[in-house]
Short mmCIF file of C-alpha atoms in Angstrom, two decimals:
data_model
loop_
_atom_site.label_atom_id
_atom_site.label_comp_id
_atom_site.label_asym_id
_atom_site.label_seq_id
_atom_site.Cartn_x
_atom_site.Cartn_y
_atom_site.Cartn_z
CA MET A 72 -46.79 15.56 -66.67
CA LYS A 73 -48.19 12.12 -67.25
CA THR A 74 -45.61 10.59 -64.83
CA ILE A 75 -46.48 13.00 -62.10
CA PHE A 76 -50.14 12.45 -62.48
CA SER A 77 -49.80 8.61 -62.35
CA SER A 78 -47.83 8.82 -59.09
CA SER A 79 -50.30 11.17 -57.58
CA LEU A 80 -53.22 8.78 -58.40
CA LEU A 81 -51.30 5.89 -56.91
CA CYS A 82 -50.73 7.74 -53.62
CA LEU A 83 -54.46 8.52 -53.46
CA LEU A 84 -55.35 4.89 -54.23
CA SER A 85 -52.92 3.59 -51.56
CA VAL A 86 -54.48 5.87 -48.91
CA GLY A 87 -58.02 5.06 -49.84
CA THR A 88 -57.08 1.25 -49.22
CA LEU A 89 -55.54 2.14 -45.93
CA LEU A 90 -58.54 3.72 -44.80
CA ALA A 91 -60.92 1.06 -45.88
CA GLN A 92 -58.79 -1.47 -44.01
CA THR A 93 -58.80 0.75 -40.90
CA LYS A 94 -62.57 0.95 -40.79
CA SER A 95 -63.22 -2.78 -41.59
CA SER A 96 -61.09 -3.63 -38.57
CA THR A 97 -63.09 -1.43 -36.46
CA GLU A 98 -66.18 -2.95 -37.63
CA ASP A 99 -65.04 -6.29 -36.77
CA VAL A 100 -64.76 -5.47 -32.89
CA THR A 101 -67.75 -6.78 -31.00
CA PRO A 102 -68.91 -4.98 -27.73
CA ILE A 103 -67.74 -7.96 -25.46
CA ASP A 104 -64.09 -7.46 -27.01
CA ARG A 105 -63.97 -3.76 -25.77
CA PRO A 106 -62.61 -2.88 -22.49
CA GLY A 107 -65.14 -2.82 -19.46
CA TYR A 108 -65.01 -1.85 -15.84
CA TRP A 109 -65.94 -3.24 -12.40
CA GLU A 110 -67.81 -1.89 -9.44
CA VAL A 111 -67.70 -2.82 -5.75
CA SER A 112 -70.80 -1.69 -3.51
CA THR A 113 -71.40 -2.53 0.00
CA ASP A 114 -74.70 -2.10 1.33
CA TYR A 115 -75.02 -2.17 5.15
CA ARG A 116 -79.00 -2.56 4.69
CA THR A 117 -78.67 -6.08 3.34
CA ASN A 118 -75.35 -6.81 5.07
CA GLY A 119 -73.33 -7.59 1.87
CA THR A 120 -71.14 -6.49 -0.82
CA ALA A 121 -71.57 -6.79 -4.56
CA ILE A 122 -69.01 -6.83 -7.15
CA ARG A 123 -70.49 -6.07 -10.68
CA TYR A 124 -68.65 -6.20 -13.97
CA PHE A 125 -69.94 -4.08 -16.96
CA ASN A 126 -68.94 -3.99 -20.66
CA ALA A 127 -68.15 -0.73 -22.63
CA ASP A 128 -71.72 -0.17 -23.05
CA LYS A 129 -72.52 -0.14 -19.35
CA GLN A 130 -74.18 -3.63 -19.43
CA LEU A 131 -73.97 -5.89 -16.64
CA ILE A 132 -72.22 -9.03 -17.84
CA HIS A 133 -71.25 -10.70 -14.24
CA GLN A 134 -71.97 -10.17 -10.65
CA GLU A 135 -70.84 -11.73 -7.30
CA ILE A 136 -72.49 -11.27 -3.78
CA HIS A 137 -70.35 -11.65 -0.71
CA SER A 138 -72.78 -11.67 2.22
CA ASN A 139 -71.65 -10.28 5.65
CA LYS A 140 -68.29 -9.33 4.01
CA LEU A 141 -66.49 -6.29 3.18
CA VAL A 142 -64.15 -5.89 0.06
CA LYS A 143 -61.26 -3.62 0.78
CA LEU A 144 -59.71 -1.91 -2.50
CA THR A 145 -56.06 -3.13 -1.65
CA LYS A 146 -53.27 -3.50 -4.51
CA ASN A 147 -53.82 -7.21 -4.41
CA ASN A 148 -57.49 -6.96 -4.73
CA VAL A 149 -57.59 -4.48 -7.54
CA ARG A 150 -55.26 -6.75 -9.49
CA ARG A 151 -57.60 -9.71 -8.94
CA LEU A 152 -60.56 -7.47 -9.91
CA ASN A 153 -58.74 -6.36 -13.11
CA ALA A 154 -57.90 -10.08 -13.96
CA THR A 155 -61.36 -11.27 -13.51
CA MET A 156 -62.63 -8.18 -15.59
CA THR A 157 -60.34 -9.59 -18.52
CA GLU A 158 -61.69 -13.22 -18.07
CA VAL A 159 -65.33 -11.99 -17.92
CA THR A 160 -65.08 -10.01 -21.23
CA ARG A 161 -63.94 -13.08 -22.82
CA ASN A 162 -66.94 -14.88 -21.64
CA GLN A 163 -65.00 -17.03 -19.33
CA LEU A 164 -66.77 -16.55 -16.21
CA GLN A 165 -65.06 -17.12 -12.80
CA SER A 166 -65.04 -15.97 -9.30
CA SER A 167 -62.73 -13.05 -8.69
CA ASN A 168 -61.18 -14.53 -5.52
CA VAL A 169 -60.68 -11.31 -3.79
CA LYS A 170 -59.82 -11.29 -0.15
CA THR A 171 -62.49 -10.18 2.17
CA VAL A 172 -63.07 -9.22 5.74
CA SER A 173 -66.01 -9.57 8.08
CA LEU A 174 -68.52 -6.58 7.82
CA PRO A 175 -68.66 -4.31 10.86
CA THR A 176 -71.70 -5.12 13.01
CA ASN A 177 -72.75 -1.54 13.00
CA ASN A 178 -74.57 -0.20 9.96
CA GLU A 179 -72.51 2.84 9.47
CA ASP A 180 -70.09 3.48 6.82
CA PRO A 181 -66.52 3.05 8.06
CA ARG A 182 -65.52 6.27 6.26
CA ILE A 183 -68.03 8.20 8.18
CA VAL A 184 -66.76 6.63 11.36
CA HIS A 185 -63.33 7.45 10.37
CA ASP A 186 -63.92 11.28 9.73
CA ARG A 187 -65.84 11.42 12.83
CA LYS A 188 -62.90 10.05 14.93
CA ARG A 189 -60.45 12.30 13.12
CA LEU A 190 -62.69 15.53 14.00
CA MET A 191 -63.04 14.34 17.52
CA THR A 192 -59.39 14.00 17.80
CA ALA A 193 -58.68 17.32 16.23
CA GLU A 194 -61.13 18.80 18.56
CA ARG A 195 -59.56 17.13 21.68
CA ARG A 196 -56.11 18.21 21.05
CA ALA A 197 -57.30 21.94 20.39
CA SER A 198 -59.07 22.22 23.64
CA THR A 199 -57.98 23.85 26.77
CA ALA A 200 -58.48 20.65 28.96
CA ASP A 201 -55.47 19.72 30.99
CA LEU A 202 -54.13 16.27 32.24
CA MET A 203 -56.55 14.49 34.58
CA ALA A 204 -55.84 11.33 36.73
CA ARG A 205 -57.58 9.31 39.44
CA VAL A 206 -55.81 6.87 41.61
CA VAL A 207 -57.82 4.00 43.12
CA PRO A 208 -56.26 1.65 45.70
CA ALA A 209 -57.47 -1.90 46.08
CA ALA A 210 -56.56 -4.86 48.39
CA VAL A 211 -57.93 -8.62 47.98
CA GLY A 212 -56.61 -10.82 50.76
CA HIS A 213 -52.80 -10.00 50.89
CA GLU A 214 -52.62 -8.75 47.48
CA ALA A 215 -52.54 -4.81 46.88
CA PHE A 216 -52.98 -2.93 43.60
CA LEU A 217 -52.93 0.74 42.61
CA LYS A 218 -55.21 1.57 39.72
CA VAL A 219 -54.26 4.58 37.87
CA PHE A 220 -56.80 6.14 35.31
CA ILE A 221 -55.32 8.85 33.00
CA TYR A 222 -56.95 11.23 30.53
CA ASN A 223 -54.32 12.94 28.57
CA PRO A 224 -56.20 15.27 26.02
CA HIS A 225 -53.30 16.73 24.09
CA GLU A 226 -51.32 13.15 23.97
CA GLU A 227 -48.35 14.49 25.72
CA ARG A 228 -45.43 12.29 26.73
CA LEU A 229 -46.11 11.19 30.46
CA ARG A 230 -43.96 9.39 33.04
CA ILE A 231 -45.99 7.63 35.63
CA GLU A 232 -44.08 6.85 38.79
CA ILE A 233 -44.74 5.40 42.24
CA LEU A 234 -42.07 6.26 44.99
CA ASN A 235 -41.85 4.56 48.43
CA SER A 236 -41.45 6.67 51.61
CA LYS A 237 -37.70 6.94 50.93
CA GLY A 238 -38.34 8.64 47.73
CA TYR A 239 -36.98 5.45 45.55
CA SER A 240 -39.04 4.57 42.50
CA VAL A 241 -40.61 1.20 42.71
CA CYS A 242 -42.68 1.30 39.56
CA GLN A 243 -42.57 3.46 36.44
CA GLU A 244 -44.39 3.59 33.25
CA PHE A 245 -44.24 5.94 29.92
CA SER A 246 -47.24 6.80 27.98
CA ASN A 247 -48.56 9.41 25.38
CA SER A 248 -52.09 7.57 24.92
CA TYR A 249 -54.94 10.12 25.42
CA GLN A 250 -56.74 7.63 27.70
CA ARG A 251 -54.97 4.96 29.53
CA TYR A 252 -55.56 2.69 32.63
CA TYR A 253 -52.83 1.18 34.76
CA ARG A 254 -52.54 -1.44 37.17
CA PHE A 255 -49.90 -1.50 39.53
CA ASN A 256 -49.29 -4.71 41.75
CA LEU A 257 -47.74 -3.65 45.15
CA SER A 258 -48.33 -7.02 46.74
CA SER A 259 -44.58 -7.62 47.35
CA MET A 260 -44.17 -4.18 48.82
CA PRO A 261 -43.69 -3.41 52.53
CA ALA A 262 -46.15 -1.35 54.63
CA GLY A 263 -45.73 2.33 54.36
CA ASP A 264 -46.67 5.60 52.16
CA TYR A 265 -46.33 5.48 48.53
CA ARG A 266 -46.67 8.54 46.17
CA VAL A 267 -48.13 8.47 42.71
CA GLN A 268 -46.58 11.22 40.53
CA ILE A 269 -47.32 11.87 36.94
CA TYR A 270 -44.87 14.18 34.89
CA LYS A 271 -44.96 15.57 31.49
CA ALA A 272 -41.96 15.44 29.58
CA SER A 273 -41.77 19.29 29.17
CA GLU A 274 -41.94 19.83 32.93
CA ARG A 275 -39.61 19.09 35.99
CA LYS A 276 -42.42 19.38 38.46
CA PRO A 277 -45.17 16.60 38.67
CA SER A 278 -48.54 17.40 37.10
CA PHE A 279 -50.32 15.22 39.17
CA GLU A 280 -49.64 13.84 42.78
CA ASN A 281 -51.45 11.50 45.21
CA LEU A 282 -50.33 9.95 48.58
CA VAL A 283 -51.51 6.48 49.51
CA SER A 284 -50.97 4.27 52.40
CA LEU A 285 -50.34 0.67 52.82
CA SER A 286 -50.78 -1.41 55.99
CA ARG A 287 -51.02 -4.98 56.58
CA LYS A 288 -52.43 -7.08 59.35
CA PRO A 289 -52.28 -10.85 59.95
CA SER A 290 -55.34 -11.60 58.16
CA GLN A 291 -55.37 -8.93 55.48
CA THR A 292 -53.81 -6.08 53.50
CA LEU A 293 -55.31 -2.49 53.72
CA PHE A 294 -54.93 0.28 51.24
CA SER A 295 -56.13 3.71 51.87
CA MET A 296 -55.86 7.24 50.29
CA LYS A 297 -54.21 10.23 52.24
CA PRO A 298 -55.99 13.36 51.70
CA GLU A 299 -53.17 15.13 50.08
CA LEU A 300 -53.65 16.87 46.54
CA PRO A 301 -51.19 19.51 45.20
CA VAL A 302 -52.55 22.71 44.13
CA GLY A 303 -54.14 22.72 40.72
CA ALA A 304 -54.30 19.02 40.59
CA LYS A 305 -57.28 17.58 39.03
CA THR A 306 -59.15 14.31 39.07
CA ASP A 307 -61.29 12.73 36.16
CA SER A 308 -64.73 11.93 37.46
CA LEU A 309 -65.80 10.52 34.13
CA ILE A 310 -63.22 7.53 33.93
CA SER A 311 -64.66 4.22 35.15
CA GLU A 312 -63.12 2.38 38.10
CA LYS A 313 -63.83 -1.00 36.57
CA ASP A 314 -60.73 -3.22 35.42
#
């Protein structure tokens, strides 16, 4: 019985010593040695981005101001911020050396702009609006151009083609952009009629068609529209005619 009692007492003393050591090591840790956190804040009213470092007690221990700059939280920038956080908590103050970009000129949060564009795109794609186009012939001296403005709300795959009077293709482009402007140079083409056709990838017949006439005189080149539009063809009056 004495042997068992002595062993139990020895175990209790050992546990007590271990607990005392653990408590002592915890008390030796100062707040500056504890982990902290950083915060990146962009204020469009002051046109600047602030990087603030806090210790575990939420006390500000370091701050950087980047005027007219935006700090994107890329993987490399996060790694730099974490490294600076470690140095700052050791009282080794240094710059974070994060990569910055110029702050947008407008005072709107880029996330709000992104969300608004996303909603507008979804609304446009869900609309019942169809393909719209406008052809504007232009001649300067002996040079002849065809400007083609296209509004493609559903971003369908399109083929834009210009045919000569014999039905041969002289220009061809492909696009699925929702709004696009093309400028075709026909200066080297002979006088005659040219047909502008726009096809959807899912259809065999052109969704849009216009006929233009190119004529040449010794002193100038003339380009004119012919009053021919297929049934159901649409033109977009909202698209600018400027280059």
